[in-house]
Coordinates of C-alpha atoms and ligand atoms in Angstrom, one line a residue:
M1074 CA -0.1 0.0 -0.1
S1075 CA 2.9 3.0 0.7
S1076 CA 4.4 3.1 -2.4
G1077 CA 7.2 5.8 -2.7
R1078 CA 4.3 8.8 -3.3
A1079 CA 4.8 10.8 -0.4
A1080 CA 7.1 9.7 2.2
R1081 CA 6.8 12.1 5.5
F1082 CA 5.2 14.2 7.5
L1083 CA 4.7 16.9 5.2
D1084 CA 3.3 15.2 2.9
L1085 CA 0.8 13.6 4.9
L1086 CA 0.2 17.3 6.3
G1087 CA -0.8 18.3 2.7
A1088 CA -4.1 16.4 2.7
G1089 CA -6.4 18.3 4.2
R1090 CA -8.6 21.6 2.6
E1091 CA -7.0 24.5 3.6
E1092 CA -10.4 25.2 5.9
A1093 CA -11.0 22.0 6.7
P1094 CA -11.1 21.7 10.6
A1095 CA -7.5 19.5 11.6
I1096 CA -6.9 19.6 15.7
S1097 CA -9.6 21.3 17.8
A1098 CA -10.8 19.9 21.3
P1099 CA -13.8 20.2 23.6
G1100 CA -14.8 23.9 23.7
A1101 CA -12.3 25.2 21.6
K1102 CA -12.2 26.6 18.2
P1103 CA -10.6 24.1 15.9
L1104 CA -7.3 24.3 14.3
T1105 CA -8.1 23.9 10.3
H1106 CA -5.4 22.4 7.9
G1107 CA -4.2 25.2 6.4
G1108 CA -3.4 27.0 9.6
L1109 CA -1.9 23.6 10.7
R1110 CA 0.4 23.5 7.7
G1111 CA 1.5 27.4 8.6
L1112 CA 2.0 26.0 12.5
A1113 CA 4.8 23.0 10.9
A1114 CA 6.3 26.1 8.4
E1115 CA 6.8 28.6 11.6
T1116 CA 8.1 25.6 14.2
V1117 CA 10.6 24.2 11.7
A1118 CA 11.9 28.1 10.9
A1119 CA 11.5 28.9 15.0
L1120 CA 13.8 25.1 15.5
N1121 CA 16.1 25.8 12.5
A1122 CA 16.9 30.1 13.8
V1123 CA 18.5 27.9 17.1
G1124 CA 20.6 25.6 15.3
I1125 CA 18.2 23.1 15.3
G1126 CA 17.3 21.2 12.1
R1127 CA 17.1 17.7 10.3
N1128 CA 17.5 14.3 12.7
D1129 CA 18.7 16.7 15.8
R1130 CA 16.1 15.2 18.6
V1131 CA 13.8 17.5 20.6
A1132 CA 12.2 16.2 23.4
I1133 CA 8.5 17.2 24.3
V1134 CA 6.8 16.9 27.4
L1135 CA 3.5 18.1 27.4
P1136 CA -0.3 17.4 28.7
N1137 CA -2.0 15.1 26.4
G1138 CA -4.0 17.7 24.6
P1139 CA -4.4 19.7 20.8
E1140 CA -0.7 21.3 22.0
M1141 CA 1.2 18.1 22.1
A1142 CA -0.6 16.8 18.8
A1143 CA 0.4 20.3 16.9
A1144 CA 3.9 20.5 18.6
F1145 CA 4.7 16.5 17.4
L1146 CA 3.5 17.4 13.8
G1147 CA 5.6 20.8 14.1
V1148 CA 8.9 19.8 15.3
G1149 CA 8.2 16.1 13.4
A1150 CA 8.2 18.2 10.1
G1151 CA 12.1 19.2 10.5
A1152 CA 13.6 17.9 13.3
T1153 CA 13.0 14.3 15.3
T1154 CA 10.6 14.4 17.7
A1155 CA 11.1 12.6 21.0
P1156 CA 7.6 12.8 23.6
L1157 CA 8.1 11.7 26.9
N1158 CA 5.2 10.4 29.4
P1159 CA 4.8 13.5 31.6
A1160 CA 4.0 10.9 34.1
Y1161 CA 7.9 10.2 34.8
R1162 CA 9.6 10.5 37.5
G1163 CA 13.7 13.0 37.6
E1164 CA 15.1 10.0 37.6
E1165 CA 13.6 9.1 34.9
F1166 CA 13.5 12.1 32.9
R1167 CA 17.3 12.1 33.6
F1168 CA 17.6 9.1 31.4
Y1169 CA 15.8 9.6 29.0
L1170 CA 16.7 13.4 27.9
A1171 CA 20.6 11.8 28.2
D1172 CA 20.0 8.6 26.4
L1173 CA 18.0 10.4 23.4
R1174 CA 20.9 13.3 23.6
A1175 CA 18.2 15.9 23.4
K1176 CA 19.2 18.8 21.5
A1177 CA 16.2 20.9 23.3
L1178 CA 13.0 20.1 25.6
V1179 CA 9.9 21.5 25.1
V1180 CA 7.4 22.5 27.9
A1181 CA 4.6 24.4 28.9
A1182 CA 5.5 27.7 29.6
G1183 CA 5.3 28.4 33.5
E1184 CA 5.7 24.3 34.3
D1185 CA 8.4 23.4 36.6
G1186 CA 8.1 20.0 36.9
P1187 CA 10.4 17.2 37.1
A1188 CA 11.2 17.3 33.1
R1189 CA 12.5 21.1 33.5
G1190 CA 15.2 20.3 36.9
A1191 CA 16.1 17.3 34.7
A1192 CA 17.4 19.0 31.7
A1193 CA 18.7 21.4 33.6
E1194 CA 21.1 18.9 35.6
I1195 CA 22.7 17.5 32.2
G1196 CA 22.6 20.8 30.4
V1197 CA 19.6 20.3 27.8
P1198 CA 18.0 24.1 27.2
V1199 CA 14.6 24.3 27.5
I1200 CA 11.9 25.8 24.9
E1201 CA 9.1 27.1 26.1
L1202 CA 5.9 26.8 24.3
R1203 CA 2.8 29.0 24.7
A1204 CA -0.4 27.8 23.6
T1205 CA -1.9 30.5 21.1
P1206 CA -6.1 28.8 21.2
E1207 CA -7.0 31.8 19.3
R1208 CA -5.2 31.0 16.2
G1209 CA -7.4 27.7 16.4
A1210 CA -6.8 24.3 19.3
G1211 CA -3.2 23.3 19.5
A1212 CA -1.6 26.6 17.8
F1213 CA 1.6 27.7 20.2
T1214 CA 4.7 29.9 19.4
L1215 CA 8.2 28.7 20.9
D1216 CA 10.1 30.9 23.0
T1217 CA 13.4 29.5 22.3
T1218 CA 15.7 32.0 23.8
A1219 CA 17.5 30.2 26.2
L1220 CA 19.3 28.7 22.7
P1221 CA 22.2 30.4 20.9
S1222 CA 21.2 31.4 17.3
G1223 CA 23.0 30.4 14.2
P1224 CA 22.3 27.5 11.5
P1225 CA 21.5 23.9 12.0
A1226 CA 23.4 21.5 10.3
Q1227 CA 20.9 20.4 8.0
G1228 CA 18.1 22.9 8.3
G1229 CA 14.2 23.2 6.4
P1230 CA 12.1 20.3 5.8
A1231 CA 13.3 16.9 6.7
E1232 CA 13.6 14.2 4.3
A1233 CA 11.6 11.1 4.2
G1234 CA 15.0 9.0 5.4
D1235 CA 15.1 11.3 8.3
I1236 CA 14.2 10.2 11.8
A1237 CA 10.6 11.7 12.3
L1238 CA 10.2 10.4 15.6
V1239 CA 12.4 8.3 18.1
L1240 CA 10.2 6.6 21.3
H1241 CA 11.9 4.2 24.2
T1242 CA 10.4 0.6 24.2
S1243 CA 10.2 -1.9 27.1
G1244 CA 13.5 -3.9 26.6
T1245 CA 13.8 -7.6 28.0
T1246 CA 17.1 -7.8 28.6
S1247 CA 18.4 -4.3 29.2
R1248 CA 17.3 -0.7 30.0
P1249 CA 14.6 0.4 27.6
K1250 CA 16.2 0.5 23.6
I1251 CA 15.6 3.3 21.7
V1252 CA 13.3 2.9 18.6
P1253 CA 14.1 5.7 15.5
L1254 CA 11.1 5.5 13.2
S1255 CA 12.1 7.6 9.7
Q1256 CA 9.8 9.3 8.1
A1257 CA 8.8 7.2 5.7
N1258 CA 8.5 4.9 8.5
V1259 CA 5.6 7.2 9.9
A1260 CA 3.9 8.1 6.6
A1261 CA 3.2 4.4 5.9
S1262 CA 1.9 3.0 9.0
A1263 CA -0.8 6.3 8.6
R1264 CA -1.0 5.1 5.2
N1265 CA -1.6 1.8 6.7
I1266 CA -4.1 2.7 9.3
V1267 CA -5.9 5.4 7.0
A1268 CA -6.2 2.0 4.4
A1269 CA -7.3 -0.3 7.3
V1270 CA -10.2 1.9 8.9
A1271 CA -11.3 3.9 5.5
L1272 CA -10.3 6.6 6.8
T1273 CA -12.0 10.3 4.5
A1274 CA -12.2 13.6 5.0
S1275 CA -15.3 13.4 6.7
D1276 CA -13.9 11.8 9.6
R1277 CA -13.5 12.7 13.4
C1278 CA -11.7 11.1 16.1
L1279 CA -11.8 11.3 19.4
N1280 CA -8.4 11.5 20.8
I1281 CA -8.2 9.8 24.2
M1282 CA -4.7 8.1 23.8
P1283 CA -1.4 9.2 25.1
L1284 CA 0.4 11.1 22.9
F1285 CA 3.7 10.0 24.2
H1286 CA 3.0 6.5 23.1
I1287 CA 2.7 5.2 19.4
H1288 CA -0.8 4.5 19.6
G1289 CA -2.3 7.7 19.7
L1290 CA 0.0 9.7 18.1
I1291 CA -0.2 7.5 14.8
A1292 CA -3.6 5.9 15.2
A1293 CA -5.6 8.8 16.2
V1294 CA -3.4 12.1 15.3
T1295 CA -1.3 11.4 11.8
A1296 CA -3.8 9.1 10.3
S1297 CA -6.7 11.6 10.9
L1298 CA -5.1 14.1 9.3
A1299 CA -3.4 12.1 6.5
A1300 CA -7.0 11.4 5.6
G1301 CA -7.7 15.3 5.3
G1302 CA -9.8 14.4 8.7
E1303 CA -10.2 15.9 12.1
V1304 CA -9.3 14.8 15.4
V1305 CA -10.3 15.9 18.5
C1306 CA -7.6 16.1 21.3
T1307 CA -9.4 15.8 24.5
P1308 CA -6.5 16.0 27.8
G1309 CA -6.4 12.2 28.1
F1310 CA -9.0 9.0 28.8
N1311 CA -11.3 10.0 31.2
A1312 CA -14.3 7.8 32.2
L1313 CA -16.5 10.2 33.9
K1314 CA -15.8 13.2 31.0
F1315 CA -16.1 10.6 27.8
F1316 CA -19.7 10.4 27.2
G1317 CA -20.1 14.7 27.8
W1318 CA -17.3 14.7 25.4
L1319 CA -18.8 12.2 22.5
G1320 CA -21.9 14.4 22.5
E1321 CA -20.1 17.3 21.7
A1322 CA -17.6 16.0 19.6
R1323 CA -19.7 13.5 17.8
P1324 CA -16.5 11.9 16.0
T1325 CA -17.2 9.1 13.9
W1326 CA -14.5 6.9 15.8
Y1327 CA -12.5 6.9 18.4
T1328 CA -9.7 4.0 19.1
A1329 CA -8.3 2.9 22.8
V1330 CA -7.0 0.3 24.9
P1331 CA -9.2 -2.4 26.3
T1332 CA -9.2 -1.1 29.8
M1333 CA -10.6 2.0 28.2
H1334 CA -12.9 -0.1 26.2
Q1335 CA -14.2 -1.3 29.7
A1336 CA -14.5 1.3 31.2
I1337 CA -16.4 2.9 28.9
L1338 CA -19.0 0.3 28.6
A1339 CA -19.2 0.5 32.7
R1340 CA -20.7 4.0 32.1
A1341 CA -23.0 3.2 28.8
D1342 CA -26.2 2.5 30.2
R1343 CA -26.8 6.2 32.0
N1344 CA -25.1 7.4 29.2
A1345 CA -28.1 5.6 26.6
E1346 CA -29.3 9.1 25.5
T1347 CA -25.9 10.2 23.8
I1348 CA -24.9 7.2 22.2
A1349 CA -28.2 7.1 20.2
R1350 CA -27.5 10.2 19.3
V1351 CA -24.0 9.9 18.0
R1352 CA -23.4 7.5 15.2
L1353 CA -20.4 5.6 15.4
R1354 CA -18.8 4.3 12.1
L1355 CA -16.3 1.7 13.9
I1356 CA -14.4 1.6 17.8
R1357 CA -10.7 0.3 17.1
S1358 CA -9.0 -1.4 20.0
S1359 CA -5.2 -1.7 19.9
S1360 CA -2.5 -2.4 22.3
A1361 CA -3.7 -5.3 24.5
S1362 CA -5.5 -8.1 24.1
L1363 CA -9.2 -7.3 23.9
P1364 CA -11.1 -9.5 25.7
P1365 CA -14.4 -11.4 23.1
Q1366 CA -17.0 -10.3 25.3
V1367 CA -15.8 -7.1 25.9
M1368 CA -15.7 -6.7 21.7
A1369 CA -19.4 -8.3 21.7
E1370 CA -20.7 -5.8 24.2
L1371 CA -19.1 -3.0 22.5
E1372 CA -21.0 -3.8 18.9
K1373 CA -24.0 -3.9 21.2
V1374 CA -23.7 -1.0 22.5
F1375 CA -22.7 1.2 20.4
G1376 CA -24.1 -0.7 17.2
A1377 CA -20.8 0.0 16.2
P1378 CA -18.0 -2.4 14.2
V1379 CA -15.4 -3.4 16.5
I1380 CA -12.1 -3.6 14.9
E1381 CA -9.1 -4.9 17.1
S1382 CA -5.5 -4.0 15.9
Y1383 CA -2.0 -5.3 16.7
G1384 CA 0.4 -2.6 16.6
M1385 CA 3.9 -2.4 18.2
T1386 CA 6.3 0.7 18.9
E1387 CA 8.9 -0.6 16.1
A1388 CA 6.0 -1.0 13.9
A1389 CA 5.1 2.9 14.0
H1390 CA 2.0 1.2 15.0
Q1391 CA 0.0 -0.8 12.9
M1392 CA 0.8 -4.4 11.3
T1393 CA -2.7 -6.0 11.4
S1394 CA -6.5 -5.2 11.6
N1395 CA -9.8 -7.2 11.3
P1396 CA -11.4 -5.6 8.2
L1397 CA -14.6 -3.6 8.2
P1398 CA -18.1 -4.8 7.3
P1399 CA -18.9 -6.4 5.2
R1400 CA -15.8 -8.5 5.2
A1401 CA -15.1 -11.1 8.9
R1402 CA -13.9 -9.6 12.0
K1403 CA -12.9 -12.6 14.4
A1404 CA -13.5 -12.3 17.8
G1405 CA -10.2 -13.2 19.9
S1406 CA -8.1 -12.8 16.5
V1407 CA -6.2 -9.3 15.7
G1408 CA -6.7 -9.5 11.8
L1409 CA -4.8 -9.5 8.4
A1410 CA -1.8 -8.3 7.8
A1411 CA -2.7 -4.1 7.2
G1412 CA 0.6 -3.1 5.7
P1413 CA 3.2 -5.0 6.8
E1414 CA 4.3 -8.7 5.3
V1415 CA 3.4 -10.6 8.4
D1416 CA 4.5 -14.1 9.3
V1417 CA 5.2 -17.0 12.0
M1418 CA 8.8 -18.2 12.6
S1419 CA 10.5 -20.9 14.3
A1420 CA 12.6 -20.1 16.9
D1421 CA 15.8 -21.4 14.3
G1422 CA 14.3 -18.4 12.1
D1423 CA 12.5 -20.7 9.6
L1424 CA 8.9 -19.3 8.3
L1425 CA 6.3 -22.1 9.2
P1426 CA 3.1 -23.3 7.8
R1427 CA -0.6 -21.9 8.1
G1428 CA -2.0 -22.9 11.5
T1429 CA 1.5 -23.3 12.8
V1430 CA 2.5 -21.9 16.5
G1431 CA 5.7 -19.2 16.2
E1432 CA 6.9 -16.0 16.7
V1433 CA 5.3 -13.3 14.8
V1434 CA 7.7 -11.5 12.7
I1435 CA 6.8 -8.3 10.2
R1436 CA 8.8 -6.3 7.4
G1437 CA 7.8 -3.0 5.4
A1438 CA 7.9 -0.2 4.7
N1439 CA 6.6 1.1 8.1
V1440 CA 9.1 -1.3 10.3
T1441 CA 12.1 0.6 12.2
A1442 CA 15.6 -0.6 10.1
G1443 CA 16.9 -1.2 13.9
Y1444 CA 17.0 -0.3 17.2
E1445 CA 19.4 2.7 18.3
A1446 CA 23.5 2.4 18.9
N1447 CA 22.3 -1.5 19.8
P1448 CA 23.9 -3.9 17.9
A1449 CA 23.4 -6.8 20.3
A1450 CA 19.4 -6.3 20.2
N1451 CA 19.3 -5.5 16.4
A1452 CA 20.7 -9.2 16.3
A1453 CA 18.5 -10.7 17.9
A1454 CA 15.6 -8.9 16.4
F1455 CA 16.5 -9.3 13.0
S1456 CA 15.9 -12.7 11.0
G1457 CA 16.7 -13.2 7.1
G1458 CA 15.0 -9.6 6.8
W1459 CA 12.5 -10.2 9.5
F1460 CA 11.8 -8.3 12.3
R1461 CA 10.8 -10.4 15.8
T1462 CA 7.9 -9.1 17.5
G1463 CA 8.4 -11.0 20.7
D1464 CA 4.9 -12.1 20.3
Q1465 CA 3.5 -15.8 19.7
G1466 CA 0.6 -16.2 17.7
V1467 CA -0.5 -18.4 14.8
I1468 CA -2.5 -17.5 11.1
D1469 CA -5.4 -19.0 10.7
A1470 CA -6.3 -20.5 6.7
E1471 CA -7.9 -17.2 6.3
G1472 CA -4.7 -15.3 7.0
Y1473 CA -5.8 -14.0 10.4
L1474 CA -3.6 -13.9 13.1
R1475 CA -4.1 -14.6 16.4
I1476 CA -1.4 -14.0 19.2
T1477 CA -1.2 -17.0 21.7
G1478 CA 1.5 -15.6 23.6
R1479 CA 4.6 -13.6 24.1
L1480 CA 8.3 -14.5 24.7
K1481 CA 9.7 -10.8 25.7
E1482 CA 9.6 -10.2 29.4
L1483 CA 7.6 -6.9 29.0
I1484 CA 4.3 -6.7 31.2
N1485 CA 1.8 -5.2 29.2
R1486 CA -0.8 -3.1 31.6
G1487 CA -3.7 -2.0 29.5
G1488 CA -1.4 -1.6 26.7
E1489 CA 0.7 0.4 29.0
K1490 CA 4.4 -1.0 28.3
V1491 CA 6.8 -2.0 31.9
S1492 CA 9.9 -3.2 31.0
P1493 CA 10.6 -5.6 34.3
L1494 CA 14.5 -4.8 34.5
E1495 CA 14.0 -1.4 34.9
V1496 CA 11.8 -2.0 37.7
D1497 CA 14.2 -4.5 39.2
E1498 CA 17.0 -1.9 38.6
V1499 CA 15.3 0.4 40.9
L1500 CA 13.9 -2.0 43.6
M1501 CA 18.0 -2.9 43.8
D1502 CA 18.9 0.2 45.0
H1503 CA 17.0 -0.1 48.4
P1504 CA 19.4 -1.2 51.1
A1505 CA 17.7 -3.8 52.6
V1506 CA 16.8 -5.6 49.4
A1507 CA 19.4 -8.5 48.1
Q1508 CA 17.4 -10.1 45.3
V1509 CA 14.1 -9.1 43.1
V1510 CA 12.9 -10.3 40.2
T1511 CA 9.7 -8.2 38.4
F1512 CA 7.2 -10.2 36.9
A1513 CA 3.4 -10.1 35.6
L1514 CA 0.1 -11.2 37.4
V1515 CA -2.8 -11.8 36.2
H1516 CA -5.1 -8.7 36.1
P1517 CA -9.1 -9.1 35.8
K1518 CA -9.1 -5.4 33.9
L1519 CA -5.9 -4.7 33.0
G1520 CA -4.9 -8.1 31.7
E1521 CA -1.4 -7.8 33.4
E1522 CA -0.3 -5.8 36.5
V1523 CA 3.1 -5.3 38.1
A1524 CA 4.3 -7.8 40.3
A1525 CA 7.9 -8.1 42.5
A1526 CA 9.2 -11.1 44.3
V1527 CA 11.7 -9.7 46.8
V1528 CA 14.5 -11.3 48.4
L1529 CA 15.8 -9.5 51.8
R1530 CA 19.5 -9.0 53.0
E1531 CA 19.9 -11.1 55.8
G1532 CA 18.8 -9.6 59.4
M1533 CA 16.9 -6.5 57.5
A1534 CA 13.3 -5.8 57.9
L1535 CA 11.1 -3.8 55.2
T1536 CA 7.2 -3.5 54.4
E1537 CA 5.9 -3.7 51.6
P1538 CA 4.1 -0.3 51.8
E1539 CA 7.8 1.0 52.5
L1540 CA 9.4 -0.6 48.9
R1541 CA 6.7 0.5 47.0
D1542 CA 7.4 4.5 48.4
F1543 CA 10.9 4.0 47.8
A1544 CA 10.0 2.7 44.1
K1545 CA 7.3 5.4 43.8
A1546 CA 10.2 8.2 44.6
R1547 CA 11.7 6.7 41.3
L1548 CA 8.8 5.3 38.7
A1549 CA 6.0 6.7 37.1
D1550 CA 3.0 5.2 38.9
F1551 CA 2.0 2.7 36.1
K1552 CA 5.6 1.0 36.6
V1553 CA 5.2 0.7 40.7
P1554 CA 4.3 -3.0 41.6
R1555 CA 0.4 -3.1 42.8
R1556 CA 2.2 -6.3 45.1
I1557 CA 5.5 -7.3 46.5
V1558 CA 6.4 -10.4 48.0
F1559 CA 8.8 -11.3 50.2
V1560 CA 10.5 -15.3 49.8
A1561 CA 13.5 -16.9 51.2
E1562 CA 14.2 -17.6 47.3
I1563 CA 13.0 -17.0 44.2
P1564 CA 11.7 -20.2 42.4
K1565 CA 13.9 -20.9 39.2
G1566 CA 13.1 -22.4 36.1
N1567 CA 13.8 -26.4 34.8
T1568 CA 17.1 -25.0 33.7
G1569 CA 18.2 -23.1 36.8
K1570 CA 17.5 -19.8 35.5
L1571 CA 15.3 -17.1 37.0
Q1572 CA 12.1 -16.8 35.0
R1573 CA 10.0 -14.1 34.9
I1574 CA 7.4 -15.6 32.6
G1575 CA 5.3 -17.9 34.9
L1576 CA 7.0 -16.6 38.1
A1577 CA 3.4 -15.3 39.5
D1578 CA 2.5 -19.2 39.2
K1579 CA 5.0 -21.2 41.1
L1580 CA 4.8 -18.7 43.5
G1581 CA 1.1 -19.5 44.2
L1582 CA 0.1 -16.1 42.4
T1583 CA -2.7 -17.1 40.2
E1584 CA -5.5 -15.5 41.9
T1585 CA -6.5 -12.1 40.4
L1586 CA -6.0 -9.2 42.1
P1587 CA -9.2 -6.8 42.8
Ligands
AMP573 P1 3.7 -0.9 22.2 O1 5.3 -1.2 21.6 O2 3.6 -0.4 23.7 O3 2.5 -0.2 21.5 O4 3.6 -2.6 22.7 C1 3.8 -3.3 21.4 C2 3.0 -5.0 22.0 O5 1.6 -4.7 22.3 C3 3.1 -5.8 21.1 O6 4.3 -6.5 21.0 C4 1.9 -7.1 21.4 O7 2.7 -8.0 22.7 C5 0.8 -6.3 22.8 N1 -0.4 -6.0 21.8 C6 -0.4 -4.7 21.1 N2 -1.4 -5.0 19.9 C7 -2.1 -6.0 20.5 C8 -3.6 -7.0 20.6 N3 -4.3 -6.1 19.9 N4 -3.6 -8.0 21.3 C9 -2.8 -8.4 21.7 N5 -1.2 -7.7 22.1 C10 -1.5 -6.5 21.8

């Protein structure tokens, strides 16, 4: 699908009619496609004037909303965007900003949180973003006075091979790895999503996904604009406000993770009138497995098809998707290849016949060329030109993929990914902790929740709340183990090695958390 035609953010931004709304927000005046193009050009010029150009990294820490969406696109038009989760603690920001080699950090004017503090400590200059909603939702000006003026090594609009976006992905054997995604990767992925759910200029997406994660950035924001349509940017998911936004914005679709769909369903009854008024064309689900019961109930309540799709940061999001009606969508399946080629491979690197379980592999224009400065991770991840996803699956006779398990150790907490090793490292810093293994515990709503088994140093005492408080000071809330068990010894697998996968069972922690 992704031909060589246009392959940059800027080309995607060219799709919409000048006066058509591009970015909006509840209660705000929309920014038009023409306005967004102007804003992107202004942003590139403002960055270029202070020496930031193509392939220079600009970290962005902004609250979810229209400015975040617009800053992502504007910075990405001429440099490399690196959106970071605003919930990170100072220590996390120091790690990410240094690891990224960020040339600047964009924060909201007046913001004085841990990101700014971390930037000051490691000498990353701060650019302040001031919202100018009178020009339309998401519009802004940049205060770049903290940077010396002077030309960048390479200025002007980014080229197809330039890196548009870098995100960290939770690693199995190391700290989070950097995933560089080129302009061409991002453009191909946005187009794949446009094709999969047949987006047009008449579509309006209600964005409730975080805008530091690939799902919201590409499926909700970039794909909507690439179709010439509109994205309504909320401050982030809030089950109490969702139906108000739905009634006001009257979107044609939204995309979310299964836990959000469940929270929406829990409040659907009392919002029946709004649901009847807003006719959704489709509901999309991705980033974690959608229970078939949730899919069936959503379809019944909203009277719209629920399209489950399978995505990953390294693929600039979408890999497979269930098709729209009249073609069949299969509950429990993540659908058909929807952009990249998708196959299943043995541990030895052989492609397996249909119906055989193996590791899901992908290749295509949307797939990253490789992790940054990490030859070991790349050697493990690429096999014969295919990228190994670390997910296990099986493709049926009709080409539908079902995810059956996971070979990688990350914890999928309702779509939020946690690297167990990162949590181990933080807990190990506590003076009373001798050994720790962080692992996934089954959770009824989130799918998985973070848990840790801890061996204390001899003669030392520590309570679960004390260790959790210690972790909270260093880790964003979603990474803090909800359950910590103290054990005399951590059970080992058959090989004598510590194994995270299956550890919950070995510890007898099969019961779900409330
Ligand atoms: P991320 O890089 O955060 O997008 O996470 C990618 C991972 O999320 C994949 O490798 C899968 O393990 C998981 N994932 C994404 N979509 C689905 C889905 N529809 N069903 C099951 N797992 C999914």
